[in-house]
CSV table of N, CA and C in Angstrom, one decimal:
chain,number,residue,atom,x,y,z
A,1,ASP,N,-10.1,1.8,6.5
A,1,ASP,CA,-9.9,1.2,7.8
A,1,ASP,C,-10.4,2.2,8.9
A,2,ASP,N,-10.9,1.7,10.0
A,2,ASP,CA,-11.5,2.5,11.0
A,2,ASP,C,-10.5,2.9,12.1
A,3,ASP,N,-9.3,2.4,12.1
A,3,ASP,CA,-8.3,2.7,13.2
A,3,ASP,C,-7.0,3.3,12.6
A,4,ILE,N,-7.2,4.2,11.7
A,4,ILE,CA,-6.0,4.9,11.1
A,4,ILE,C,-6.1,6.4,11.4
A,5,ARG,N,-5.0,7.0,11.2
A,5,ARG,CA,-4.9,8.5,11.1
A,5,ARG,C,-4.5,8.8,9.7
A,6,ILE,N,-5.3,9.5,9.0
A,6,ILE,CA,-5.0,9.7,7.5
A,6,ILE,C,-4.2,11.0,7.4
A,7,GLU,N,-3.3,11.0,6.5
A,7,GLU,CA,-2.7,12.2,6.0
A,7,GLU,C,-3.5,12.7,4.9
A,8,PRO,N,-4.2,13.9,5.1
A,8,PRO,CA,-5.2,14.3,4.1
A,8,PRO,C,-4.6,14.5,2.7
A,9,ASP,N,-3.4,14.9,2.5
A,9,ASP,CA,-2.8,15.0,1.2
A,9,ASP,C,-2.7,13.6,0.5
A,10,SER,N,-2.7,12.6,1.3
A,10,SER,CA,-2.6,11.2,0.7
A,10,SER,C,-3.8,10.9,-0.2
A,11,ILE,N,-4.9,11.4,0.2
A,11,ILE,CA,-6.1,11.2,-0.6
A,11,ILE,C,-6.0,11.9,-1.9
A,12,LEU,N,-5.6,13.2,-1.8
A,12,LEU,CA,-5.4,14.0,-3.0
A,12,LEU,C,-4.4,13.4,-3.9
A,13,ARG,N,-3.3,12.9,-3.4
A,13,ARG,CA,-2.3,12.2,-4.2
A,13,ARG,C,-2.8,11.0,-4.9
A,14,ALA,N,-3.5,10.2,-4.2
A,14,ALA,CA,-4.1,8.9,-4.8
A,14,ALA,C,-5.1,9.3,-5.9
A,15,LEU,N,-5.9,10.3,-5.7
A,15,LEU,CA,-6.8,10.7,-6.7
A,15,LEU,C,-6.1,11.2,-7.9
A,16,ALA,N,-5.1,12.0,-7.7
A,16,ALA,CA,-4.3,12.5,-8.9
A,16,ALA,C,-3.6,11.4,-9.6
A,17,MET,N,-3.1,10.4,-8.9
A,17,MET,CA,-2.5,9.3,-9.6
A,17,MET,C,-3.5,8.5,-10.5
A,18,ASN,N,-4.7,8.4,-9.9
A,18,ASN,CA,-5.8,7.7,-10.6
A,18,ASN,C,-6.2,8.5,-11.9
A,19,ARG,N,-6.3,9.8,-11.7
A,19,ARG,CA,-6.8,10.6,-12.8
A,19,ARG,C,-5.8,10.6,-14.0
A,20,PHE,N,-4.5,10.5,-13.7
A,20,PHE,CA,-3.5,10.6,-14.7
A,20,PHE,C,-3.1,9.2,-15.2
A,21,ALA,N,-3.6,8.2,-14.6
A,21,ALA,CA,-3.2,6.8,-15.1
A,21,ALA,C,-3.8,6.6,-16.4
A,22,LYS,N,-3.1,5.8,-17.3
A,22,LYS,CA,-3.6,5.5,-18.6
A,22,LYS,C,-4.8,4.5,-18.6
A,23,GLU,N,-4.8,3.7,-17.5
A,23,GLU,CA,-5.9,2.7,-17.4
A,23,GLU,C,-6.2,2.6,-15.9
A,24,PRO,N,-7.4,2.2,-15.5
A,24,PRO,CA,-7.8,2.1,-14.1
A,24,PRO,C,-6.8,1.2,-13.3
A,25,MET,N,-6.5,1.6,-12.1
A,25,MET,CA,-5.6,0.8,-11.3
A,25,MET,C,-6.0,1.1,-9.8
A,26,LEU,N,-5.8,0.1,-9.0
A,26,LEU,CA,-6.0,0.3,-7.5
A,26,LEU,C,-4.8,1.0,-7.0
A,27,VAL,N,-5.0,2.1,-6.2
A,27,VAL,CA,-3.9,2.9,-5.7
A,27,VAL,C,-4.0,2.9,-4.2
A,28,GLY,N,-2.9,2.6,-3.6
A,28,GLY,CA,-2.8,2.5,-2.1
A,28,GLY,C,-1.7,3.4,-1.6
A,29,GLY,N,-1.7,3.5,-0.3
A,29,GLY,CA,-0.7,4.2,0.4
A,29,GLY,C,0.1,3.4,1.3
A,30,GLN,N,1.2,3.9,1.8
A,30,GLN,CA,2.2,3.2,2.7
A,30,GLN,C,1.7,3.3,4.1
A,31,MET,N,2.2,2.4,4.9
A,31,MET,CA,1.8,2.4,6.4
A,31,MET,C,2.9,2.9,7.2
A,32,LEU,N,2.6,4.1,7.9
A,32,LEU,CA,3.5,4.6,8.9
A,32,LEU,C,3.1,4.0,10.2
A,33,ASN,N,4.1,3.8,11.1
A,33,ASN,CA,3.9,3.1,12.4
A,33,ASN,C,3.4,4.1,13.4
A,34,LEU,N,2.2,4.0,13.9
A,34,LEU,CA,1.6,4.9,14.8
A,34,LEU,C,2.4,5.0,16.1
A,35,GLN,N,3.0,3.8,16.6
A,35,GLN,CA,3.7,3.8,17.8
A,35,GLN,C,5.1,4.3,17.7
A,36,GLU,N,5.7,4.2,16.5
A,36,GLU,CA,7.1,4.7,16.3
A,36,GLU,C,7.0,5.6,15.1
A,37,PRO,N,6.8,6.9,15.4
A,37,PRO,CA,6.5,7.9,14.3
A,37,PRO,C,7.6,8.0,13.2
A,38,SER,N,8.9,7.7,13.5
A,38,SER,CA,9.9,7.8,12.5
A,38,SER,C,10.0,6.6,11.6
A,39,HIS,N,9.1,5.6,11.8
A,39,HIS,CA,9.2,4.3,11.1
A,39,HIS,C,8.1,4.2,10.0
A,40,LEU,N,8.5,3.9,8.8
A,40,LEU,CA,7.6,3.5,7.7
A,40,LEU,C,7.5,2.0,7.8
A,41,HIS,N,6.4,1.5,8.3
A,41,HIS,CA,6.3,0.1,8.5
A,41,HIS,C,6.4,-0.8,7.2
A,42,ILE,N,5.6,-0.4,6.2
A,42,ILE,CA,5.7,-1.1,5.0
A,42,ILE,C,5.4,-0.2,3.8
A,43,MET,N,6.2,-0.5,2.7
A,43,MET,CA,6.0,0.3,1.5
A,43,MET,C,5.1,-0.4,0.5
A,44,GLY,N,5.0,-1.7,0.5
A,44,GLY,CA,4.2,-2.4,-0.4
A,44,GLY,C,4.5,-3.9,-0.3
A,45,GLU,N,3.5,-4.8,-0.6
A,45,GLU,CA,3.7,-6.2,-0.4
A,45,GLU,C,3.2,-7.0,-1.6
A,46,MET,N,3.8,-8.2,-1.7
A,46,MET,CA,3.4,-9.2,-2.7
A,46,MET,C,3.0,-10.5,-1.9
A,47,VAL,N,2.4,-11.4,-2.7
A,47,VAL,CA,2.1,-12.7,-2.1
A,47,VAL,C,3.0,-13.8,-2.7
A,48,ASP,N,3.7,-14.5,-1.9
A,48,ASP,CA,4.5,-15.7,-2.4
A,48,ASP,C,3.5,-16.8,-2.6
A,49,ARG,N,3.4,-17.1,-3.9
A,49,ARG,CA,2.4,-18.2,-4.3
A,49,ARG,C,2.7,-19.6,-3.8
A,50,SER,N,4.0,-19.8,-3.5
A,50,SER,CA,4.4,-21.1,-3.1
A,50,SER,C,3.9,-21.5,-1.7
A,51,ASN,N,3.9,-20.5,-0.8
A,51,ASN,CA,3.4,-20.7,0.6
A,51,ASN,C,2.3,-19.8,1.0
A,52,PHE,N,1.8,-19.0,0.1
A,52,PHE,CA,0.7,-18.0,0.3
A,52,PHE,C,0.9,-17.2,1.5
A,53,MET,N,2.1,-16.6,1.6
A,53,MET,CA,2.5,-15.6,2.6
A,53,MET,C,2.9,-14.3,2.0
A,54,TRP,N,2.6,-13.2,2.7
A,54,TRP,CA,3.0,-11.9,2.1
A,54,TRP,C,4.5,-11.7,2.4
A,55,SER,N,5.1,-10.8,1.6
A,55,SER,CA,6.5,-10.4,1.8
A,55,SER,C,6.6,-9.0,1.1
A,56,ALA,N,7.7,-8.3,1.4
A,56,ALA,CA,7.9,-7.0,0.8
A,56,ALA,C,8.0,-7.2,-0.7
A,57,ALA,N,7.4,-6.2,-1.4
A,57,ALA,CA,7.5,-6.2,-2.8
A,57,ALA,C,8.9,-5.8,-3.3
A,58,PRO,N,9.2,-6.2,-4.5
A,58,PRO,CA,10.5,-5.7,-5.1
A,58,PRO,C,10.6,-4.2,-4.9
A,59,ASN,N,11.8,-3.7,-4.5
A,59,ASN,CA,12.1,-2.3,-4.3
A,59,ASN,C,11.3,-1.8,-3.1
A,60,ALA,N,10.9,-2.6,-2.2
A,60,ALA,CA,10.3,-2.2,-1.0
A,60,ALA,C,11.0,-2.8,0.2
A,61,GLU,N,10.8,-2.3,1.4
A,61,GLU,CA,11.3,-2.9,2.6
A,61,GLU,C,10.4,-2.7,3.7
A,62,TYR,N,10.6,-3.4,4.8
A,62,TYR,CA,9.9,-3.3,6.0
A,62,TYR,C,10.6,-2.3,7.0
A,63,ASP,N,9.9,-1.6,7.7
A,63,ASP,CA,10.4,-0.8,8.8
A,63,ASP,C,11.6,0.1,8.5
A,64,HIS,N,11.4,1.0,7.5
A,64,HIS,CA,12.3,2.0,7.2
A,64,HIS,C,12.3,3.1,8.3
A,65,ASP,N,13.5,3.4,8.9
A,65,ASP,CA,13.6,4.3,10.0
A,65,ASP,C,14.1,5.7,9.4
A,66,PHE,N,13.2,6.7,9.3
A,66,PHE,CA,13.6,8.0,8.8
A,66,PHE,C,14.6,8.7,9.7
A,67,SER,N,14.7,8.3,11.0
A,67,SER,CA,15.7,8.9,11.9
A,67,SER,C,17.1,8.4,11.5
A,68,LYS,N,17.2,7.3,10.9
A,68,LYS,CA,18.5,6.8,10.5
A,68,LYS,C,18.8,7.0,9.0
A,69,HIS,N,17.8,7.0,8.2
A,69,HIS,CA,17.9,7.1,6.7
A,69,HIS,C,16.8,8.1,6.3
A,70,ALA,N,17.2,9.4,6.2
A,70,ALA,CA,16.2,10.4,5.8
A,70,ALA,C,15.8,10.3,4.4
A,71,LEU,N,14.7,10.9,4.1
A,71,LEU,CA,14.1,10.9,2.7
A,71,LEU,C,15.1,11.4,1.7
A,72,ASP,N,15.9,12.4,2.1
A,72,ASP,CA,16.8,13.0,1.1
A,72,ASP,C,18.2,12.5,1.3
A,73,ASP,N,18.4,11.4,1.9
A,73,ASP,CA,19.7,10.8,2.1
A,73,ASP,C,20.2,10.1,0.8
A,74,THR,N,21.0,10.9,0.1
A,74,THR,CA,21.5,10.4,-1.2
A,74,THR,C,22.6,9.3,-1.1
A,75,ASP,N,23.1,9.1,0.1
A,75,ASP,CA,24.2,8.1,0.3
A,75,ASP,C,23.6,6.7,0.5
A,76,SER,N,22.3,6.7,0.7
A,76,SER,CA,21.7,5.4,1.1
A,76,SER,C,20.8,4.9,-0.1
A,77,ASP,N,21.0,3.7,-0.5
A,77,ASP,CA,20.1,3.1,-1.5
A,77,ASP,C,18.7,2.9,-0.9
A,78,ARG,N,18.6,2.7,0.4
A,78,ARG,CA,17.4,2.5,1.1
A,78,ARG,C,16.5,3.7,0.9
A,79,SER,N,17.0,4.9,1.1
A,79,SER,CA,16.2,6.1,0.9
A,79,SER,C,15.8,6.4,-0.5
A,80,LYS,N,16.6,6.0,-1.5
A,80,LYS,CA,16.3,6.1,-2.9
A,80,LYS,C,15.0,5.4,-3.3
A,81,LEU,N,14.8,4.2,-2.6
A,81,LEU,CA,13.7,3.4,-2.9
A,81,LEU,C,12.4,4.1,-2.5
A,82,LEU,N,12.4,5.0,-1.6
A,82,LEU,CA,11.2,5.7,-1.1
A,82,LEU,C,10.6,6.6,-2.1
A,83,HIS,N,11.2,6.9,-3.2
A,83,HIS,CA,10.7,7.8,-4.3
A,83,HIS,C,10.1,7.0,-5.4
A,84,ARG,N,10.0,5.7,-5.4
A,84,ARG,CA,9.5,4.9,-6.4
A,84,ARG,C,8.0,4.5,-6.2
A,85,ARG,N,7.3,4.4,-7.3
A,85,ARG,CA,6.0,3.8,-7.2
A,85,ARG,C,6.3,2.3,-7.1
A,86,ILE,N,5.5,1.6,-6.2
A,86,ILE,CA,5.8,0.2,-5.9
A,86,ILE,C,4.6,-0.6,-6.6
A,87,ASP,N,4.9,-1.5,-7.5
A,87,ASP,CA,3.9,-2.4,-8.0
A,87,ASP,C,3.7,-3.6,-7.0
A,88,VAL,N,2.5,-3.8,-6.6
A,88,VAL,CA,2.2,-4.7,-5.6
A,88,VAL,C,1.1,-5.7,-6.0
A,89,ASP,N,0.9,-6.7,-5.2
A,89,ASP,CA,-0.2,-7.6,-5.4
A,89,ASP,C,-1.5,-7.1,-4.8
A,90,PHE,N,-1.4,-6.3,-3.8
A,90,PHE,CA,-2.6,-5.8,-3.1
A,90,PHE,C,-2.2,-4.6,-2.3
A,91,ASN,N,-3.2,-3.8,-1.9
A,91,ASN,CA,-3.1,-2.8,-0.9
A,91,ASN,C,-3.9,-3.1,0.3
A,92,GLY,N,-3.3,-2.9,1.5
A,92,GLY,CA,-4.1,-3.2,2.7
A,92,GLY,C,-5.3,-2.2,2.7
A,93,TRP,N,-6.3,-2.7,3.4
A,93,TRP,CA,-7.5,-1.8,3.5
A,93,TRP,C,-7.2,-0.5,4.2
A,94,TRP,N,-6.1,-0.4,4.9
A,94,TRP,CA,-5.8,0.9,5.6
A,94,TRP,C,-5.8,2.0,4.6
A,95,MET,N,-5.4,1.8,3.3
A,95,MET,CA,-5.6,2.8,2.3
A,95,MET,C,-5.6,2.2,0.9
A,96,CYS,N,-6.7,2.0,0.3
A,96,CYS,CA,-6.8,1.4,-1.0
A,96,CYS,C,-8.0,2.1,-1.7
A,97,MET,N,-7.6,2.8,-2.8
A,97,MET,CA,-8.6,3.4,-3.7
A,97,MET,C,-9.0,2.5,-4.8
A,98,ILE,N,-10.2,2.1,-4.9
A,98,ILE,CA,-10.7,1.2,-6.0
A,98,ILE,C,-11.5,2.0,-7.0
A,99,PRO,N,-11.0,2.1,-8.2
A,99,PRO,CA,-11.8,2.9,-9.2
A,99,PRO,C,-13.2,2.3,-9.4
A,100,ARG,N,-14.1,3.1,-9.7
A,100,ARG,CA,-15.5,2.7,-9.9
A,100,ARG,C,-15.6,1.6,-11.0
A,101,GLN,N,-14.9,1.7,-12.1
A,101,GLN,CA,-14.9,0.7,-13.2
A,101,GLN,C,-14.5,-0.7,-12.6
A,102,VAL,N,-13.5,-0.7,-11.8
A,102,VAL,CA,-13.0,-2.0,-11.2
A,102,VAL,C,-14.1,-2.6,-10.3
A,103,ALA,N,-14.7,-1.8,-9.5
A,103,ALA,CA,-15.8,-2.3,-8.6
A,103,ALA,C,-17.0,-2.7,-9.3
A,104,GLU,N,-17.3,-2.0,-10.4
A,104,GLU,CA,-18.5,-2.4,-11.2
A,104,GLU,C,-18.2,-3.8,-12.0
A,105,GLU,N,-17.0,-4.0,-12.4
A,105,GLU,CA,-16.7,-5.2,-13.1
A,105,GLU,C,-16.4,-6.4,-12.2
A,106,LEU,N,-15.7,-6.2,-11.1
A,106,LEU,CA,-15.4,-7.3,-10.2
A,106,LEU,C,-16.4,-7.5,-9.1
A,107,GLY,N,-17.2,-6.5,-8.8
A,107,GLY,CA,-18.1,-6.5,-7.6
A,107,GLY,C,-17.3,-5.9,-6.4
A,108,GLN,N,-18.0,-5.8,-5.4
A,108,GLN,CA,-17.4,-5.2,-4.2
A,108,GLN,C,-16.5,-6.2,-3.5
A,109,PRO,N,-15.6,-5.7,-2.6
A,109,PRO,CA,-14.8,-6.6,-1.8
A,109,PRO,C,-15.8,-7.5,-0.9
A,110,LEU,N,-15.2,-8.6,-0.4
A,110,LEU,CA,-16.0,-9.4,0.5
A,110,LEU,C,-16.6,-8.6,1.6
A,111,PRO,N,-17.8,-8.8,2.0
A,111,PRO,CA,-18.5,-8.0,3.0
A,111,PRO,C,-18.2,-8.3,4.4
A,112,LEU,N,-16.9,-8.5,4.7
A,112,LEU,CA,-16.4,-8.8,6.0
A,112,LEU,C,-15.0,-8.3,6.2
A,113,PHE,N,-14.5,-8.2,7.4
A,113,PHE,CA,-13.2,-7.7,7.6
A,113,PHE,C,-12.4,-8.7,8.4
A,114,ILE,N,-11.7,-9.5,7.7
A,114,ILE,CA,-10.8,-10.5,8.3
A,114,ILE,C,-9.5,-10.4,7.6
A,115,LYS,N,-8.6,-11.2,8.0
A,115,LYS,CA,-7.3,-11.3,7.3
A,115,LYS,C,-7.4,-11.8,5.9
A,116,TRP,N,-6.7,-11.2,5.0
A,116,TRP,CA,-6.6,-11.7,3.6
A,116,TRP,C,-7.7,-11.2,2.7
A,117,ASP,N,-8.7,-10.5,3.2
A,117,ASP,CA,-9.8,-10.1,2.3
A,117,ASP,C,-9.3,-9.0,1.4
A,118,ASP,N,-8.3,-8.2,1.9
A,118,ASP,CA,-7.7,-7.2,1.0
A,118,ASP,C,-6.8,-7.8,0.0
A,119,VAL,N,-6.1,-8.9,0.3
A,119,VAL,CA,-5.3,-9.6,-0.6
A,119,VAL,C,-6.1,-10.3,-1.7
A,120,GLU,N,-7.2,-10.9,-1.3
A,120,GLU,CA,-8.1,-11.6,-2.2
A,120,GLU,C,-8.6,-10.6,-3.3
A,121,TYR,N,-9.0,-9.4,-2.9
A,121,TYR,CA,-9.5,-8.4,-3.9
A,121,TYR,C,-8.4,-8.0,-4.8
A,122,GLY,N,-7.2,-7.8,-4.3
A,122,GLY,CA,-6.1,-7.4,-5.2
A,122,GLY,C,-5.7,-8.4,-6.2
A,123,LEU,N,-5.7,-9.7,-5.7
A,123,LEU,CA,-5.4,-10.8,-6.6
A,123,LEU,C,-6.5,-11.0,-7.7
A,124,ARG,N,-7.8,-10.8,-7.2
A,124,ARG,CA,-8.9,-10.9,-8.2
A,124,ARG,C,-8.8,-9.8,-9.2
A,125,ALA,N,-8.4,-8.6,-8.8
A,125,ALA,CA,-8.3,-7.5,-9.7
A,125,ALA,C,-7.2,-7.8,-10.8
A,126,ALA,N,-6.1,-8.3,-10.3
A,126,ALA,CA,-5.0,-8.7,-11.2
A,126,ALA,C,-5.4,-9.7,-12.2
A,127,GLU,N,-6.2,-10.7,-11.8
A,127,GLU,CA,-6.7,-11.7,-12.8
A,127,GLU,C,-7.6,-11.1,-13.9
A,128,HIS,N,-8.1,-9.9,-13.6
A,128,HIS,CA,-8.9,-9.2,-14.6
A,128,HIS,C,-8.1,-8.1,-15.3
A,129,GLY,N,-6.8,-8.1,-15.1
A,129,GLY,CA,-6.0,-7.1,-15.8
A,129,GLY,C,-5.8,-5.8,-15.1
A,130,TYR,N,-6.2,-5.6,-13.9
A,130,TYR,CA,-6.0,-4.3,-13.2
A,130,TYR,C,-4.8,-4.4,-12.3
A,131,ARG,N,-4.0,-3.4,-12.5
A,131,ARG,CA,-2.7,-3.3,-11.7
A,131,ARG,C,-3.0,-2.7,-10.3
A,132,THR,N,-2.2,-3.0,-9.4
A,132,THR,CA,-2.3,-2.4,-8.1
A,132,THR,C,-0.9,-1.8,-7.7
A,133,VAL,N,-0.9,-0.5,-7.2
A,133,VAL,CA,0.3,0.2,-6.9
A,133,VAL,C,0.2,0.8,-5.5
A,134,THR,N,1.4,1.0,-4.9
A,134,THR,CA,1.5,1.7,-3.7
A,134,THR,C,2.2,3.0,-4.0
A,135,LEU,N,1.7,4.1,-3.7
A,135,LEU,CA,2.2,5.4,-4.1
A,135,LEU,C,3.1,6.0,-3.1
A,136,PRO,N,4.3,6.4,-3.4
A,136,PRO,CA,5.2,7.1,-2.5
A,136,PRO,C,4.6,8.5,-2.2
A,137,GLY,N,4.7,8.9,-1.0
A,137,GLY,CA,4.2,10.2,-0.6
A,137,GLY,C,2.7,10.1,-0.2
A,138,ALA,N,2.1,9.0,-0.3
A,138,ALA,CA,0.7,8.7,0.2
A,138,ALA,C,0.8,7.7,1.3
A,139,ALA,N,0.3,8.1,2.5
A,139,ALA,CA,0.5,7.2,3.7
A,139,ALA,C,-0.6,7.5,4.7
A,140,ILE,N,-0.7,6.5,5.6
A,140,ILE,CA,-1.6,6.7,6.8
A,140,ILE,C,-0.7,6.3,8.0
A,141,TRP,N,-1.3,6.6,9.2
A,141,TRP,CA,-0.7,6.2,10.4
A,141,TRP,C,-1.5,5.0,11.0
A,142,HIS,N,-0.9,3.9,11.3
A,142,HIS,CA,-1.7,2.7,11.8
A,142,HIS,C,-0.8,2.0,12.7
A,143,MET,N,-1.4,1.3,13.7
A,143,MET,CA,-0.6,0.4,14.5
A,143,MET,C,-0.1,-0.7,13.7
A,144,ALA,N,1.2,-1.0,13.8
A,144,ALA,CA,1.8,-2.1,13.0
A,144,ALA,C,1.2,-3.4,13.4
A,145,TRP,N,0.9,-4.3,12.4
A,145,TRP,CA,0.2,-5.5,12.8
A,145,TRP,C,1.1,-6.4,13.6
A,146,SER,N,2.4,-6.2,13.6
A,146,SER,CA,3.3,-6.9,14.5
A,146,SER,C,3.1,-6.5,15.9
A,147,ASP,N,2.5,-5.3,16.2
A,147,ASP,CA,2.3,-4.8,17.5
A,147,ASP,C,0.9,-5.2,18.1
A,148,LYS,N,0.0,-5.7,17.2
A,148,LYS,CA,-1.3,-6.0,17.6
A,148,LYS,C,-1.4,-7.3,18.4
A,149,ASP,N,-2.4,-7.5,19.1
A,149,ASP,CA,-2.7,-8.7,19.9
A,149,ASP,C,-1.7,-8.8,21.0
């Protein structure tokens, strides 16, 4: 994505996850809210096939506020979720590492940047047996889509 601030360690963590995975998988990062620095906007998402809308993936939540629930807050189930790998349907283009093998088999993503193109690629990868995950500790800073327009 061209309007993010990357956490450099996030790239290294995604590469390490890919290298140690038993099979190729798409690895993404979480979105931190650029306008509200203590907020993790999204941990990972799924697509509801009944109405084709996105929602938080199992064991994920929207808008986690680290100022209220710190990463090491052992009294909060909300904070415990932050340490899990999240299995998702797609990773937003803000941070999505696509292994070469996947790109060679499926082809490149659609050559345009509109809503749902990232979702389409994740769903297409799943149809070919490739998993998609969002990695805890890998994140970028981005304006929340709810704040755009």
